[in-house]
Coordinates of C-alpha atoms in Angstrom, one line a residue:
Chain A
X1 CA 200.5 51.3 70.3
X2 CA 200.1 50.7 73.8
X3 CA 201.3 47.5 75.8
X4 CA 200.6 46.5 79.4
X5 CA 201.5 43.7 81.2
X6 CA 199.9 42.4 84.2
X7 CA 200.9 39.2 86.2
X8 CA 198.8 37.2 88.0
X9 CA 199.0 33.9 89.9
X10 CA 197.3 32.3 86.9
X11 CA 198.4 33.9 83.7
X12 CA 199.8 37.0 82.2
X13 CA 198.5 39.1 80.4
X14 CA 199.3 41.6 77.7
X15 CA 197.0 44.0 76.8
X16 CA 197.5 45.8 73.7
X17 CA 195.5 49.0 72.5
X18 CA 196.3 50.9 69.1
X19 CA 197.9 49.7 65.8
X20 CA 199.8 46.9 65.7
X21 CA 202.4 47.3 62.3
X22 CA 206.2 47.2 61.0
X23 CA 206.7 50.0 63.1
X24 CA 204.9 48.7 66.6
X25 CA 205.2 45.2 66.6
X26 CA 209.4 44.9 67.7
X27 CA 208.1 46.1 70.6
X28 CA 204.8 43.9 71.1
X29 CA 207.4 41.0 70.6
X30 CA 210.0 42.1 73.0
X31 CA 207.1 42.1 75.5
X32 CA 205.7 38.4 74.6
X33 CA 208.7 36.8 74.7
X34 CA 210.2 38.4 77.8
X35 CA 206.6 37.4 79.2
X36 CA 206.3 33.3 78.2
X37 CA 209.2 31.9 80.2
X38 CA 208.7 33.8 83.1
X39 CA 204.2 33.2 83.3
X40 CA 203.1 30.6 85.6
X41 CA 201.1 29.1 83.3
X42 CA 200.9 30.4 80.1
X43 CA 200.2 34.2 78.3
X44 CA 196.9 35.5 77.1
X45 CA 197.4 38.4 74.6
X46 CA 194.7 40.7 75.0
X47 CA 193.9 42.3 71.8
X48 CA 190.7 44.3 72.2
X49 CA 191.7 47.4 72.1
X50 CA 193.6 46.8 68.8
X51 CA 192.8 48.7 66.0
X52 CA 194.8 47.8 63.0
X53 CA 197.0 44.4 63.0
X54 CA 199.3 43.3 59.5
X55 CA 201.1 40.6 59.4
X56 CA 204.2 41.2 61.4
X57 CA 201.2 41.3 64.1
X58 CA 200.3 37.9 62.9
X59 CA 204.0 36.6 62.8
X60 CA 204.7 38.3 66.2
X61 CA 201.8 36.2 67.5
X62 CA 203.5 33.1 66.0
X63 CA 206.6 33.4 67.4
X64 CA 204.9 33.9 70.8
X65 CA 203.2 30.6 70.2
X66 CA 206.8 28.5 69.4
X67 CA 208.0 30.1 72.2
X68 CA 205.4 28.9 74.8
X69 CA 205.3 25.7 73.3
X70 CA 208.6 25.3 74.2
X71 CA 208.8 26.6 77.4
X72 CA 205.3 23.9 77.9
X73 CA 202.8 27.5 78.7
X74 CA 200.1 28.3 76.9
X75 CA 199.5 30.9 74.9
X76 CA 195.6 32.5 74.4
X77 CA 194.3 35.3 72.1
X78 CA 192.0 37.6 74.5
X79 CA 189.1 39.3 72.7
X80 CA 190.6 39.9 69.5
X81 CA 187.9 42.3 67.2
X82 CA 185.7 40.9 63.7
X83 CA 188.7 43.3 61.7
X84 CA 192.5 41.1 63.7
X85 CA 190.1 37.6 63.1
X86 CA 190.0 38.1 59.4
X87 CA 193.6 38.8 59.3
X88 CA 194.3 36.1 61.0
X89 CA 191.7 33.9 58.9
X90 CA 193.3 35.0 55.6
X91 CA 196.7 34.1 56.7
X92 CA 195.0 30.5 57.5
X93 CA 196.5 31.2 60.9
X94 CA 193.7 31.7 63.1
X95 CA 192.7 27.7 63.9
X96 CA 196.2 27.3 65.5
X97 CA 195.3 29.7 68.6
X98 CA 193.1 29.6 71.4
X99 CA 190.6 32.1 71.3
X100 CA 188.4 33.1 74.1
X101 CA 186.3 36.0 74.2
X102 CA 187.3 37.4 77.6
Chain B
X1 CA 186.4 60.3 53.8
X2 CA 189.3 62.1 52.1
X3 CA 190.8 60.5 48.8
X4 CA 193.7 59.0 49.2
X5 CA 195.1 59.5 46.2
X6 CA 194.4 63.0 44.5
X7 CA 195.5 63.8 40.9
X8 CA 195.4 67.6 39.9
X9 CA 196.2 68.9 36.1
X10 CA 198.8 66.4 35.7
X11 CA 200.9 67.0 32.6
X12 CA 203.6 64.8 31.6
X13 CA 205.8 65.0 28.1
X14 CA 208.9 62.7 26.6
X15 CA 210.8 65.7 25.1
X16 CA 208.2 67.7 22.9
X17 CA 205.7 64.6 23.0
X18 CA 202.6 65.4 25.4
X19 CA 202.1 62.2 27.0
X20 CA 199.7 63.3 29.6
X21 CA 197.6 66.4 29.0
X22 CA 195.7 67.5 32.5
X23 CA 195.2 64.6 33.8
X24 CA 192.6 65.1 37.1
X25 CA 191.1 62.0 39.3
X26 CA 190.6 60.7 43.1
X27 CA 191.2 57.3 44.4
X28 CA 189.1 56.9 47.6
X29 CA 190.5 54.6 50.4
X30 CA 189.5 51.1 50.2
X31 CA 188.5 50.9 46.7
X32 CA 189.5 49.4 43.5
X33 CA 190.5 51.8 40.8
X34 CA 191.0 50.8 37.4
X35 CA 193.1 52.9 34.6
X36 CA 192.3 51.5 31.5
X37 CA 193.2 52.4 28.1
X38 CA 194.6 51.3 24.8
X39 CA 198.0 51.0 23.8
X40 CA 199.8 54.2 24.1
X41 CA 196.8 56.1 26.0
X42 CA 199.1 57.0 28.6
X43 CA 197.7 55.0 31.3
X44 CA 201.4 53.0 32.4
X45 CA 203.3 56.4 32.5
X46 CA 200.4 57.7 34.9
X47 CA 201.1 54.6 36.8
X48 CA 205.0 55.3 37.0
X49 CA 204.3 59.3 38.2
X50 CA 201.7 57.9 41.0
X51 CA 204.3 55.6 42.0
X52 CA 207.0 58.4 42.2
X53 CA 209.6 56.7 39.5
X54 CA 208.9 59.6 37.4
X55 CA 208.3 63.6 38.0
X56 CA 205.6 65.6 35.7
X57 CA 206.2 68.6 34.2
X58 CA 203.4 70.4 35.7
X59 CA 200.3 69.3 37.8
X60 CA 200.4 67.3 41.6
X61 CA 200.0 64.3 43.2
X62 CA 198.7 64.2 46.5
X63 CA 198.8 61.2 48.5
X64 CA 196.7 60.8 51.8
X65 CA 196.8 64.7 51.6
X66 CA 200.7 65.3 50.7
X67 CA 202.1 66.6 47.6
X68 CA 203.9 64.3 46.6
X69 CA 205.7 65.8 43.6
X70 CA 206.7 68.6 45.4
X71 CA 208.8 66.8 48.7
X72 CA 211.8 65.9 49.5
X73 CA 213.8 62.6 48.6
X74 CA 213.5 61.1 52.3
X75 CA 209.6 62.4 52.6
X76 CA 208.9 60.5 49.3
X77 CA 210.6 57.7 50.3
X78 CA 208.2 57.5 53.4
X79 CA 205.4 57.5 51.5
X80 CA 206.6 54.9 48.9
X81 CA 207.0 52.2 52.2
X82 CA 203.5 52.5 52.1
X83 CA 202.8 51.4 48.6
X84 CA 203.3 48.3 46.7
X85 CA 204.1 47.9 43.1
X86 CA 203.5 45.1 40.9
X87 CA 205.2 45.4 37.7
X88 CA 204.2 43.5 34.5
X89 CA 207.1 41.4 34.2
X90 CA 207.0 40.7 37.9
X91 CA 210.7 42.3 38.4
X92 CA 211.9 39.6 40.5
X93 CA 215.7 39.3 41.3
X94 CA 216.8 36.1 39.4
X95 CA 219.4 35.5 41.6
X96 CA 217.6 35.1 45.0
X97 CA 215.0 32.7 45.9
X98 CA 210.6 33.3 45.6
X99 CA 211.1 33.5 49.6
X100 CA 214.4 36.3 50.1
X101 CA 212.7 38.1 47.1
X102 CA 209.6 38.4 49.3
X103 CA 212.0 39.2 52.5
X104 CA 213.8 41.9 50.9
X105 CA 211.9 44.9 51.5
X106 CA 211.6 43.9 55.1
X107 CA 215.2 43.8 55.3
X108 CA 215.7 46.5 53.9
X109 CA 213.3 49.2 55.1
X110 CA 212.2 47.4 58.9
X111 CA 214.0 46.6 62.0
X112 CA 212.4 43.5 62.1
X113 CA 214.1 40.3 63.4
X114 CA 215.0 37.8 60.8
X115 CA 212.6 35.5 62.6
X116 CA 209.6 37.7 62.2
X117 CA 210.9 38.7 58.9
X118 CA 211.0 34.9 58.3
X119 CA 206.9 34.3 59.3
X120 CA 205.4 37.1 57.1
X121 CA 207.5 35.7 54.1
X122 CA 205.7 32.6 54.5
X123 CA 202.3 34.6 55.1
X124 CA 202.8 36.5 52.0
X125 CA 203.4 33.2 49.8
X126 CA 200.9 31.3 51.0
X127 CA 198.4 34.4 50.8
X128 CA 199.4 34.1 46.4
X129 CA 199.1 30.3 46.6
X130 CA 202.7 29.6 46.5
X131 CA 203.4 28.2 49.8
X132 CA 205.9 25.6 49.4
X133 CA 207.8 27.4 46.8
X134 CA 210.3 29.8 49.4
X135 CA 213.4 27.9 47.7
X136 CA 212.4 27.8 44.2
X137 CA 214.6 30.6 42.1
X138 CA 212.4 33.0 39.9
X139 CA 213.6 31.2 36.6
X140 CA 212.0 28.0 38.3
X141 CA 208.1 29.6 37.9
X142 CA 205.5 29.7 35.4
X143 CA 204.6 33.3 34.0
X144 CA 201.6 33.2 36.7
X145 CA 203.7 32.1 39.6
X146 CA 205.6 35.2 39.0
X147 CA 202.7 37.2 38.7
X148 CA 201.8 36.0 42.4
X149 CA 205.3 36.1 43.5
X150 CA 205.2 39.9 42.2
X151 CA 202.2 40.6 44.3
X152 CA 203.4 38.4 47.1
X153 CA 206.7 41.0 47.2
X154 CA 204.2 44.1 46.4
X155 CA 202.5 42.9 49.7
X156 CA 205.5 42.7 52.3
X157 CA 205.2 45.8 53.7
X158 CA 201.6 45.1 54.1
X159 CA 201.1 48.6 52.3
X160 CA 197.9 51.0 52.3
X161 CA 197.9 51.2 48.9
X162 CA 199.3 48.6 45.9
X163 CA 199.6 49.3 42.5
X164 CA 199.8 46.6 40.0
X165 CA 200.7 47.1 35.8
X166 CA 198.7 45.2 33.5
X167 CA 198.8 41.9 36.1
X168 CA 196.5 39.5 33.4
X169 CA 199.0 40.1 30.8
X170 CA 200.2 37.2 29.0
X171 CA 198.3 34.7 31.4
X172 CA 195.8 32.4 30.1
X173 CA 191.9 32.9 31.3
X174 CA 192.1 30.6 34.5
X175 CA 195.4 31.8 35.8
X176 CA 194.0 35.3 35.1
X177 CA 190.4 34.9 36.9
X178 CA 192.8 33.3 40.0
X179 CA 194.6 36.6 40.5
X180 CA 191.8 38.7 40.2
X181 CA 190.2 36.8 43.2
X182 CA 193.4 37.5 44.8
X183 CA 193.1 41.2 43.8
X184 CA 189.4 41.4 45.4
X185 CA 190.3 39.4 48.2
X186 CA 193.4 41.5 49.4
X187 CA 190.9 44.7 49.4
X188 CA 188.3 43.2 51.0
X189 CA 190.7 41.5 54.0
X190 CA 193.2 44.7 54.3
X191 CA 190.7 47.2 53.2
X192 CA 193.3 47.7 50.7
X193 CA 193.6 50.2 47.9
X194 CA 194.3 49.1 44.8
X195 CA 195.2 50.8 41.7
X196 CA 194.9 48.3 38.9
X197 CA 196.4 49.5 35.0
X198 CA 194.9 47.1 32.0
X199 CA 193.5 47.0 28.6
X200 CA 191.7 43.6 29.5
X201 CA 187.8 43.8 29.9
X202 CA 187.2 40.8 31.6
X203 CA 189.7 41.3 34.7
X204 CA 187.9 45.0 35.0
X205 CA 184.2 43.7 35.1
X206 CA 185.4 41.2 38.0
X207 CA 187.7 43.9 39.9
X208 CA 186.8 47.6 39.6
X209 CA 184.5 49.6 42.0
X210 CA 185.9 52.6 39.3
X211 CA 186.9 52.9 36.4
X212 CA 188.9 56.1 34.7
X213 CA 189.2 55.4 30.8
X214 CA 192.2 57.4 29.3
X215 CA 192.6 58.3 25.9
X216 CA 195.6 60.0 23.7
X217 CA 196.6 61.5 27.3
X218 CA 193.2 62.8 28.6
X219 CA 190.7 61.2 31.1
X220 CA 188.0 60.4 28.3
X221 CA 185.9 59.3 31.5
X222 CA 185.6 58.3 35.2
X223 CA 182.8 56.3 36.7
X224 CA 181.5 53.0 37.7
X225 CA 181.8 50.2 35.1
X226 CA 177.8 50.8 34.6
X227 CA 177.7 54.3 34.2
X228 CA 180.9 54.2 31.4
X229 CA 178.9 51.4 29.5
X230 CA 176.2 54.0 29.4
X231 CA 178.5 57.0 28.3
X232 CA 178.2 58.4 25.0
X233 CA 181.6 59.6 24.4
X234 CA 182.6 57.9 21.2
X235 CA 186.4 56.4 22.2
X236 CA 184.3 55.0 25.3
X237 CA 181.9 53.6 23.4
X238 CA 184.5 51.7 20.6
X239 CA 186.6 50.6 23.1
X240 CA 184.0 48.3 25.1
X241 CA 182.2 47.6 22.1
X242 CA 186.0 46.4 21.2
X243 CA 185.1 48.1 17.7
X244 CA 188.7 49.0 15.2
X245 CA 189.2 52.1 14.6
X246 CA 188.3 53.7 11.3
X247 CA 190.9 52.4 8.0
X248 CA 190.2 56.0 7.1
X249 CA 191.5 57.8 10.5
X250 CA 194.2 55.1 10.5
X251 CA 195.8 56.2 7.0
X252 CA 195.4 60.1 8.3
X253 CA 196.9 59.5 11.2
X254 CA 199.6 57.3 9.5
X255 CA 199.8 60.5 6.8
X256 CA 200.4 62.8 9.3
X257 CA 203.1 61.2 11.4
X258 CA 204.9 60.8 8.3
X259 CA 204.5 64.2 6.9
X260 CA 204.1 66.4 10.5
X261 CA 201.0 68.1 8.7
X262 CA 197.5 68.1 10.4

């Protein structure tokens, strides 16, 4: 897995490429939580690159979510593929983020 | 795409008793294989040396392209964190909770915070149906609760493949029809391989892409559910008619395990 992070005056973003899994995702959450107290507004998790996602992807995505509603940011899913929806659909998760396509 | 699970002249005894006699089959990524069989065919014991809790006397096991009866402790244990088991009787601790039974493989095995950890627990539970029950204690559950519990715990590695023994067994028709939805719908989402052991018809017509029949130790046949139906091997042919055997084999074979002459 692959993470970058790019601030702008807007948002940040956190483009991630590869598999997220067990293994990846300690890592994917060190970034998004480092990332939501310190973004101007809010983080946008860009996930189009992402080939693979279980569910520590989907909790790692939760806890990103608490966080920046505590810290009053927001917090977007960027471009995630057909394959990260379903996961997210099957966990009943994927009405509680906001989605945009680019 | 390669098989993912590769079974080459597997032989298995208990002392001088051949259990499994050559036993040769592929499970390709993403499907449902079904081992069915009678009682005693051999089908769970094939179950136990594809999940690595028991080593054959001869023959291999390759999984996603490893032997996996030839490696070492540690490699095996590698591969096992990617499979799930389901066992019949659930084997739920009774002393921790639905929710810490779920959590204890992540515990175990990850690096994951106990917040994360936390999360995919409550994923995996309300994946079965059983949101809402974290606190409840095993004991606490109907039989199919701890069916989904079972799978719930089978899941929480989020594995490649999962295995599950006989997991209709003792449930009544509804209860049973709910988990085999759950069985389809976890391959379909994850793209997960499953590999399902059962003697009940009704779960297989619902579940399997394949089917591999077993009898007295031997793969009596391998195919879709369709093609078996149209096989003429006899045992194949008896046991989805559900036909009894003959009283006349039945007292031979009865003769002969009391006198040890063919």
């Amino acid at each position: 897995m692959k993470i970058e992070t790019t601030v702008t005056a807007d948002e940040t973003i956190i483009a991630v490429e590869g598999d997220i899994d067990l293994y990846s995702s300690p890592e994917l959450r060190t970034a998004v939580l480092k990332a939501v107290p310190r973004a101007t507004t809010g983080v946008g998790v860009h996930l189009g690159g992402v080939t693979y996602m279980d569910s520590s992807g989907v909790a790692t995505l939760v806890e990103g979510l608490r966080s920046a509603k505590e810290n009053g940011k927001t917090f977007s899913l960027v471009a995630p593929s057909t394959s990260v929806m379903k996961v997210l659909e099957l966990a009943r998760l994927d009405s509680i983020f906001e989605v945009r396509s680019g | 795409m390669e098989p993912i699970i590769v079974v080459e002249d597997l032989q298995v005894a208990y002392g001088d008793k051949v259990v499994l006699d050559g036993i040769n089959l592929s499970v390709e990524p993403g499907e449902v294989f079904v081992i069915l069989g009678g009682s005693g065919s051999g089908k769970t014991t094939l179950l136990r040396n594809l999940v690595g809790l028991m080593r054959p006397q001869a023959g291999r096991i390759l999984i996603d392209g490893r032997d996996f009866t030839s490696m070492s402790a540690a490699e095996r244990m590698d591969i096992r964190r990617t499979m799930g088991m389901c066992f019949q009787g659930s084997a739920l601790l009774g002393s921790l909770s639905v929710a810490d039974n779920v959590a204890l493989p992540l515990r175990e095995h990850t690096k994951l915070e106990e917040s994360t950890i936390d999360i995919m627990t409550r994923i995996k539970l309300e994946l079965v149906g059983l949101g809402g029950f974290e606190d409840y204690l095993p004991s606490e559950l109907s039989g199919g609760m701890r069916k989904r519990a079972g799978i719930a715990r089978a899941m929480a590695m989020d594995p490649k493949v999962i295995f599950y023994d006989e997991p209709s067994a003792g449930l009544d028709p509804i209860v049973a029809a709910g988990l085999d939805e759950l069985i389809r719908t976890m391959q379909s989402t994850f793209n997960l391989t499953s590999v399902v052991v059962t003697h009940e018809m009704e779960s297989v017509r619902i579940i399997a892409d394949r089917v591999c029949v077993l009898h007295q130790g031997r793969v009596a046949g391998i195919g879709s559910l369709d093609e078996l139906e149209r096989s003429d091997h006899q045992y194949i042919q008896q046991f989805f008619a559900r036909r009894p055997d003959d009283p006349g084999t039945a007292d031979a074979d009865y003769a002969r395990s009391l006198t040890n002459i063919d």
